[in-house]
Amino acid sequence: GIEAAPTLILEGPAGGRVRLMGKLAGYEFAVFLAALKDTAMGKAEVGQEAREKLGWVAQPTRIRCFVTPACVHCPKVARTAQRFAVEYAQVTAEIIDITEFPALAAQYEVDQVPKVVINDRVMFLGAAPEHIFAQAVALSVQGERQPKVEILPRAEGIRPPNPQGPRSI
């Protein structure tokens, strides 16, 4: 299932996968070490509020986190996605270095990082708190016939997109 190189895949005992796509440099190296530790242990720290939102996810879910090695906010987002993948067998987290995969970044219209795309349906920019991230995952699996959603974080949670944009949570 490797789509591009270089890709490193870590799989936890529960079946959740973490894909690290690109060079493991800069701030993302710490994410790799944490993912290695969590997958080896077979568990990761996920807060109770996020667990309530993720516990019923029963279909395959792909979280794509677009990052750069120099971004100080990217590791938080990548780490959250990685923890979800270790804890939940249906979740695959892909941490994608856009400097290594510019065509993939262009396909998903990444002009800022971190950018998260879940099941190609729900997107957000920035380092959202864990419970908001989990809410976005839950929203992405509610139904394929629902329109695409873009959510953007702010200090209190989520701010709505521009009026002409998609609906927000």
PDB file of C-alpha atoms in Angstrom:
ATOM      1  CA  GLY A   1       0.000   0.000   0.000  1.00  0.00           C
ATOM      2  CA  ILE A   2       2.951   2.372  -0.313  1.00  0.00           C
ATOM      3  CA  GLU A   3       2.029   5.131  -2.758  1.00  0.00           C
ATOM      4  CA  ALA A   4       5.298   7.089  -2.800  1.00  0.00           C
ATOM      5  CA  ALA A   5       8.860   6.946  -1.536  1.00  0.00           C
ATOM      6  CA  PRO A   6      10.294   7.620   0.933  1.00  0.00           C
ATOM      7  CA  THR A   7       7.566   6.253   3.228  1.00  0.00           C
ATOM      8  CA  LEU A   8       8.010   4.612   6.601  1.00  0.00           C
ATOM      9  CA  ILE A   9       5.063   2.611   7.964  1.00  0.00           C
ATOM     10  CA  LEU A  10       4.629   1.805  11.637  1.00  0.00           C
ATOM     11  CA  GLU A  11       1.783  -0.530  12.579  1.00  0.00           C
ATOM     12  CA  GLY A  12       0.488  -0.988  16.102  1.00  0.00           C
ATOM     13  CA  PRO A  13      -0.708  -4.295  17.564  1.00  0.00           C
ATOM     14  CA  ALA A  14      -4.340  -3.164  17.181  1.00  0.00           C
ATOM     15  CA  GLY A  15      -3.798  -2.615  13.444  1.00  0.00           C
ATOM     16  CA  GLY A  16      -3.715   1.178  13.299  1.00  0.00           C
ATOM     17  CA  ARG A  17      -1.052   2.527  10.976  1.00  0.00           C
ATOM     18  CA  VAL A  18       1.199   5.572  10.980  1.00  0.00           C
ATOM     19  CA  ARG A  19       2.760   6.506   7.649  1.00  0.00           C
ATOM     20  CA  LEU A  20       5.609   8.976   7.703  1.00  0.00           C
ATOM     21  CA  MET A  21       6.071  10.283   4.170  1.00  0.00           C
ATOM     22  CA  GLY A  22       9.220  12.244   3.444  1.00  0.00           C
ATOM     23  CA  LYS A  23      12.435  12.865   5.268  1.00  0.00           C
ATOM     24  CA  LEU A  24      12.390  12.605   9.041  1.00  0.00           C
ATOM     25  CA  ALA A  25      14.014  15.965   9.687  1.00  0.00           C
ATOM     26  CA  GLY A  26      13.490  19.012  11.822  1.00  0.00           C
ATOM     27  CA  TYR A  27      10.623  18.967  14.283  1.00  0.00           C
ATOM     28  CA  GLU A  28       9.139  15.874  12.625  1.00  0.00           C
ATOM     29  CA  PHE A  29      11.953  13.652  13.907  1.00  0.00           C
ATOM     30  CA  ALA A  30      10.456  13.881  17.407  1.00  0.00           C
ATOM     31  CA  VAL A  31       7.106  12.741  15.977  1.00  0.00           C
ATOM     32  CA  PHE A  32       8.843   9.700  14.481  1.00  0.00           C
ATOM     33  CA  LEU A  33      10.411   8.787  17.848  1.00  0.00           C
ATOM     34  CA  ALA A  34       7.080   9.183  19.647  1.00  0.00           C
ATOM     35  CA  ALA A  35       5.281   7.101  16.994  1.00  0.00           C
ATOM     36  CA  LEU A  36       7.919   4.392  17.285  1.00  0.00           C
ATOM     37  CA  LYS A  37       7.509   4.294  21.068  1.00  0.00           C
ATOM     38  CA  ASP A  38       3.696   4.282  20.961  1.00  0.00           C
ATOM     39  CA  THR A  39       3.426   1.589  18.288  1.00  0.00           C
ATOM     40  CA  ALA A  40       5.920  -0.595  20.155  1.00  0.00           C
ATOM     41  CA  MET A  41       3.884  -0.210  23.358  1.00  0.00           C
ATOM     42  CA  GLY A  42       0.599  -0.669  21.522  1.00  0.00           C
ATOM     43  CA  LYS A  43      -1.049   2.280  23.205  1.00  0.00           C
ATOM     44  CA  ALA A  44      -1.042   6.054  23.186  1.00  0.00           C
ATOM     45  CA  GLU A  45      -2.447   8.771  25.383  1.00  0.00           C
ATOM     46  CA  VAL A  46      -5.835   9.943  24.098  1.00  0.00           C
ATOM     47  CA  GLY A  47      -8.023  12.134  26.303  1.00  0.00           C
ATOM     48  CA  GLN A  48     -11.448  11.019  27.498  1.00  0.00           C
ATOM     49  CA  GLU A  49     -13.370  13.603  25.451  1.00  0.00           C
ATOM     50  CA  ALA A  50     -11.599  12.491  22.268  1.00  0.00           C
ATOM     51  CA  ARG A  51     -12.187   8.801  23.143  1.00  0.00           C
ATOM     52  CA  GLU A  52     -15.935   9.434  23.374  1.00  0.00           C
ATOM     53  CA  LYS A  53     -15.944  10.880  19.859  1.00  0.00           C
ATOM     54  CA  LEU A  54     -13.654   8.216  18.352  1.00  0.00           C
ATOM     55  CA  GLY A  55     -14.889   5.094  20.131  1.00  0.00           C
ATOM     56  CA  TRP A  56     -17.652   4.356  17.637  1.00  0.00           C
ATOM     57  CA  VAL A  57     -15.614   4.921  14.436  1.00  0.00           C
ATOM     58  CA  ALA A  58     -16.093   1.594  12.652  1.00  0.00           C
ATOM     59  CA  GLN A  59     -15.004   2.346   9.097  1.00  0.00           C
ATOM     60  CA  PRO A  60     -11.518   2.926   7.696  1.00  0.00           C
ATOM     61  CA  THR A  61     -10.440   6.498   8.325  1.00  0.00           C
ATOM     62  CA  ARG A  62      -7.445   8.218   6.752  1.00  0.00           C
ATOM     63  CA  ILE A  63      -6.013  11.311   8.375  1.00  0.00           C
ATOM     64  CA  ARG A  64      -3.552  13.188   6.170  1.00  0.00           C
ATOM     65  CA  CYS A  65      -1.407  15.769   7.973  1.00  0.00           C
ATOM     66  CA  PHE A  66       0.564  18.045   5.683  1.00  0.00           C
ATOM     67  CA  VAL A  67       3.658  19.404   7.423  1.00  0.00           C
ATOM     68  CA  THR A  68       7.105  20.916   6.883  1.00  0.00           C
ATOM     69  CA  PRO A  69      10.255  20.149   8.900  1.00  0.00           C
ATOM     70  CA  ALA A  70      10.576  23.794  10.039  1.00  0.00           C
ATOM     71  CA  CYS A  71       6.981  24.252  11.268  1.00  0.00           C
ATOM     72  CA  VAL A  72       6.741  24.499  15.064  1.00  0.00           C
ATOM     73  CA  HIS A  73       2.982  23.742  15.105  1.00  0.00           C
ATOM     74  CA  CYS A  74       3.107  20.699  12.812  1.00  0.00           C
ATOM     75  CA  PRO A  75       4.384  18.195  15.413  1.00  0.00           C
ATOM     76  CA  LYS A  76       1.331  18.761  17.636  1.00  0.00           C
ATOM     77  CA  VAL A  77      -1.045  17.932  14.795  1.00  0.00           C
ATOM     78  CA  ALA A  78       1.061  15.015  13.579  1.00  0.00           C
ATOM     79  CA  ARG A  79       1.352  13.642  17.104  1.00  0.00           C
ATOM     80  CA  THR A  80      -2.414  13.785  17.660  1.00  0.00           C
ATOM     81  CA  ALA A  81      -3.103  11.950  14.393  1.00  0.00           C
ATOM     82  CA  GLN A  82      -0.426   9.405  15.249  1.00  0.00           C
ATOM     83  CA  ARG A  83      -1.946   8.751  18.697  1.00  0.00           C
ATOM     84  CA  PHE A  84      -5.390   8.213  17.130  1.00  0.00           C
ATOM     85  CA  ALA A  85      -3.889   5.679  14.696  1.00  0.00           C
ATOM     86  CA  VAL A  86      -2.152   3.729  17.441  1.00  0.00           C
ATOM     87  CA  GLU A  87      -5.303   3.569  19.574  1.00  0.00           C
ATOM     88  CA  TYR A  88      -7.865   2.823  16.847  1.00  0.00           C
ATOM     89  CA  ALA A  89      -7.419   0.012  14.327  1.00  0.00           C
ATOM     90  CA  GLN A  90      -9.612   1.737  11.726  1.00  0.00           C
ATOM     91  CA  VAL A  91      -7.460   4.884  11.678  1.00  0.00           C
ATOM     92  CA  THR A  92      -4.445   5.449   9.444  1.00  0.00           C
ATOM     93  CA  ALA A  93      -2.431   8.604  10.011  1.00  0.00           C
ATOM     94  CA  GLU A  94      -0.261   9.920   7.200  1.00  0.00           C
ATOM     95  CA  ILE A  95       2.287  12.581   8.067  1.00  0.00           C
ATOM     96  CA  ILE A  96       3.282  14.135   4.728  1.00  0.00           C
ATOM     97  CA  ASP A  97       6.258  16.447   4.290  1.00  0.00           C
ATOM     98  CA  ILE A  98       5.134  18.835   1.549  1.00  0.00           C
ATOM     99  CA  THR A  99       8.724  19.684   0.616  1.00  0.00           C
ATOM    100  CA  GLU A 100       9.148  16.041  -0.473  1.00  0.00           C
ATOM    101  CA  PHE A 101       5.689  15.656  -2.042  1.00  0.00           C
ATOM    102  CA  PRO A 102       4.770  18.980  -3.702  1.00  0.00           C
ATOM    103  CA  ALA A 103       2.392  17.334  -6.198  1.00  0.00           C
ATOM    104  CA  LEU A 104       0.372  15.770  -3.379  1.00  0.00           C
ATOM    105  CA  ALA A 105       0.347  19.108  -1.556  1.00  0.00           C
ATOM    106  CA  ALA A 106      -0.914  20.810  -4.723  1.00  0.00           C
ATOM    107  CA  GLN A 107      -3.616  18.150  -5.155  1.00  0.00           C
ATOM    108  CA  TYR A 108      -4.944  19.009  -1.678  1.00  0.00           C
ATOM    109  CA  GLU A 109      -4.419  22.767  -2.171  1.00  0.00           C
ATOM    110  CA  VAL A 110      -2.004  23.050   0.739  1.00  0.00           C
ATOM    111  CA  ASP A 111      -0.865  26.642   1.002  1.00  0.00           C
ATOM    112  CA  GLN A 112      -0.341  26.653   4.782  1.00  0.00           C
ATOM    113  CA  VAL A 113       0.784  24.048   7.285  1.00  0.00           C
ATOM    114  CA  PRO A 114      -0.235  22.229   9.283  1.00  0.00           C
ATOM    115  CA  LYS A 115      -3.213  21.225   7.175  1.00  0.00           C
ATOM    116  CA  VAL A 116      -5.269  18.146   8.025  1.00  0.00           C
ATOM    117  CA  VAL A 117      -7.529  16.339   5.562  1.00  0.00           C
ATOM    118  CA  ILE A 118      -9.674  13.506   6.932  1.00  0.00           C
ATOM    119  CA  ASN A 119     -11.231  10.985   4.531  1.00  0.00           C
ATOM    120  CA  ASP A 120     -10.944  13.618   1.785  1.00  0.00           C
ATOM    121  CA  ARG A 121     -14.057  15.225   3.317  1.00  0.00           C
ATOM    122  CA  VAL A 122     -13.132  17.305   6.365  1.00  0.00           C
ATOM    123  CA  MET A 123     -10.216  19.738   6.480  1.00  0.00           C
ATOM    124  CA  PHE A 124      -8.727  22.164   8.946  1.00  0.00           C
ATOM    125  CA  LEU A 125      -5.668  24.367   9.288  1.00  0.00           C
ATOM    126  CA  GLY A 126      -3.571  24.820  12.380  1.00  0.00           C
ATOM    127  CA  ALA A 127      -3.035  22.920  15.584  1.00  0.00           C
ATOM    128  CA  ALA A 128      -6.554  22.147  16.787  1.00  0.00           C
ATOM    129  CA  PRO A 129      -7.024  20.800  20.326  1.00  0.00           C
ATOM    130  CA  GLU A 130      -7.359  17.023  20.566  1.00  0.00           C
ATOM    131  CA  HIS A 131     -11.133  17.026  21.177  1.00  0.00           C
ATOM    132  CA  ILE A 132     -11.731  19.300  18.161  1.00  0.00           C
ATOM    133  CA  PHE A 133      -9.505  17.040  16.042  1.00  0.00           C
ATOM    134  CA  ALA A 134     -11.560  14.026  17.212  1.00  0.00           C
ATOM    135  CA  GLN A 135     -14.765  15.894  16.378  1.00  0.00           C
ATOM    136  CA  ALA A 136     -13.448  16.443  12.840  1.00  0.00           C
ATOM    137  CA  VAL A 137     -12.700  12.701  12.529  1.00  0.00           C
ATOM    138  CA  ALA A 138     -16.220  11.864  13.711  1.00  0.00           C
ATOM    139  CA  LEU A 139     -17.697  14.376  11.260  1.00  0.00           C
ATOM    140  CA  SER A 140     -15.743  12.804   8.390  1.00  0.00           C
ATOM    141  CA  VAL A 141     -17.387   9.394   8.885  1.00  0.00           C
ATOM    142  CA  GLN A 142     -20.980  10.571   9.287  1.00  0.00           C
ATOM    143  CA  GLY A 143     -21.905   9.908   5.682  1.00  0.00           C
ATOM    144  CA  GLU A 144     -20.301  10.059   2.292  1.00  0.00           C
ATOM    145  CA  ARG A 145     -23.210  11.969   0.759  1.00  0.00           C
ATOM    146  CA  GLN A 146     -22.650  14.902   3.079  1.00  0.00           C
ATOM    147  CA  PRO A 147     -20.891  17.934   1.553  1.00  0.00           C
ATOM    148  CA  LYS A 148     -17.200  18.522   2.148  1.00  0.00           C
ATOM    149  CA  VAL A 149     -16.492  20.555   5.259  1.00  0.00           C
ATOM    150  CA  GLU A 150     -13.675  22.939   6.068  1.00  0.00           C
ATOM    151  CA  ILE A 151     -13.119  23.872   9.672  1.00  0.00           C
ATOM    152  CA  LEU A 152     -10.524  26.317  10.907  1.00  0.00           C
ATOM    153  CA  PRO A 153      -9.274  26.475  14.512  1.00  0.00           C
ATOM    154  CA  ARG A 154      -9.130  29.544  16.720  1.00  0.00           C
ATOM    155  CA  ALA A 155      -8.279  29.964  20.385  1.00  0.00           C
ATOM    156  CA  GLU A 156     -11.757  28.965  21.664  1.00  0.00           C
ATOM    157  CA  GLY A 157     -12.237  26.094  19.239  1.00  0.00           C
ATOM    158  CA  ILE A 158     -13.433  26.550  15.673  1.00  0.00           C
ATOM    159  CA  ARG A 159     -14.174  29.669  13.667  1.00  0.00           C
ATOM    160  CA  PRO A 160     -16.527  29.416  10.697  1.00  0.00           C
ATOM    161  CA  PRO A 161     -15.126  29.662   7.185  1.00  0.00           C
ATOM    162  CA  ASN A 162     -15.830  32.587   4.886  1.00  0.00           C
ATOM    163  CA  PRO A 163     -19.561  32.997   4.107  1.00  0.00           C
ATOM    164  CA  GLN A 164     -19.197  31.502   0.619  1.00  0.00           C
ATOM    165  CA  GLY A 165     -17.278  28.480   2.048  1.00  0.00           C
ATOM    166  CA  PRO A 166     -18.593  25.097   3.152  1.00  0.00           C
ATOM    167  CA  ARG A 167     -20.549  24.619   6.372  1.00  0.00           C
ATOM    168  CA  SER A 168     -18.647  24.469   9.674  1.00  0.00           C
ATOM    169  CA  ILE A 169     -19.054  22.481  12.863  1.00  0.00           C
TER     170      ILE A 169
END
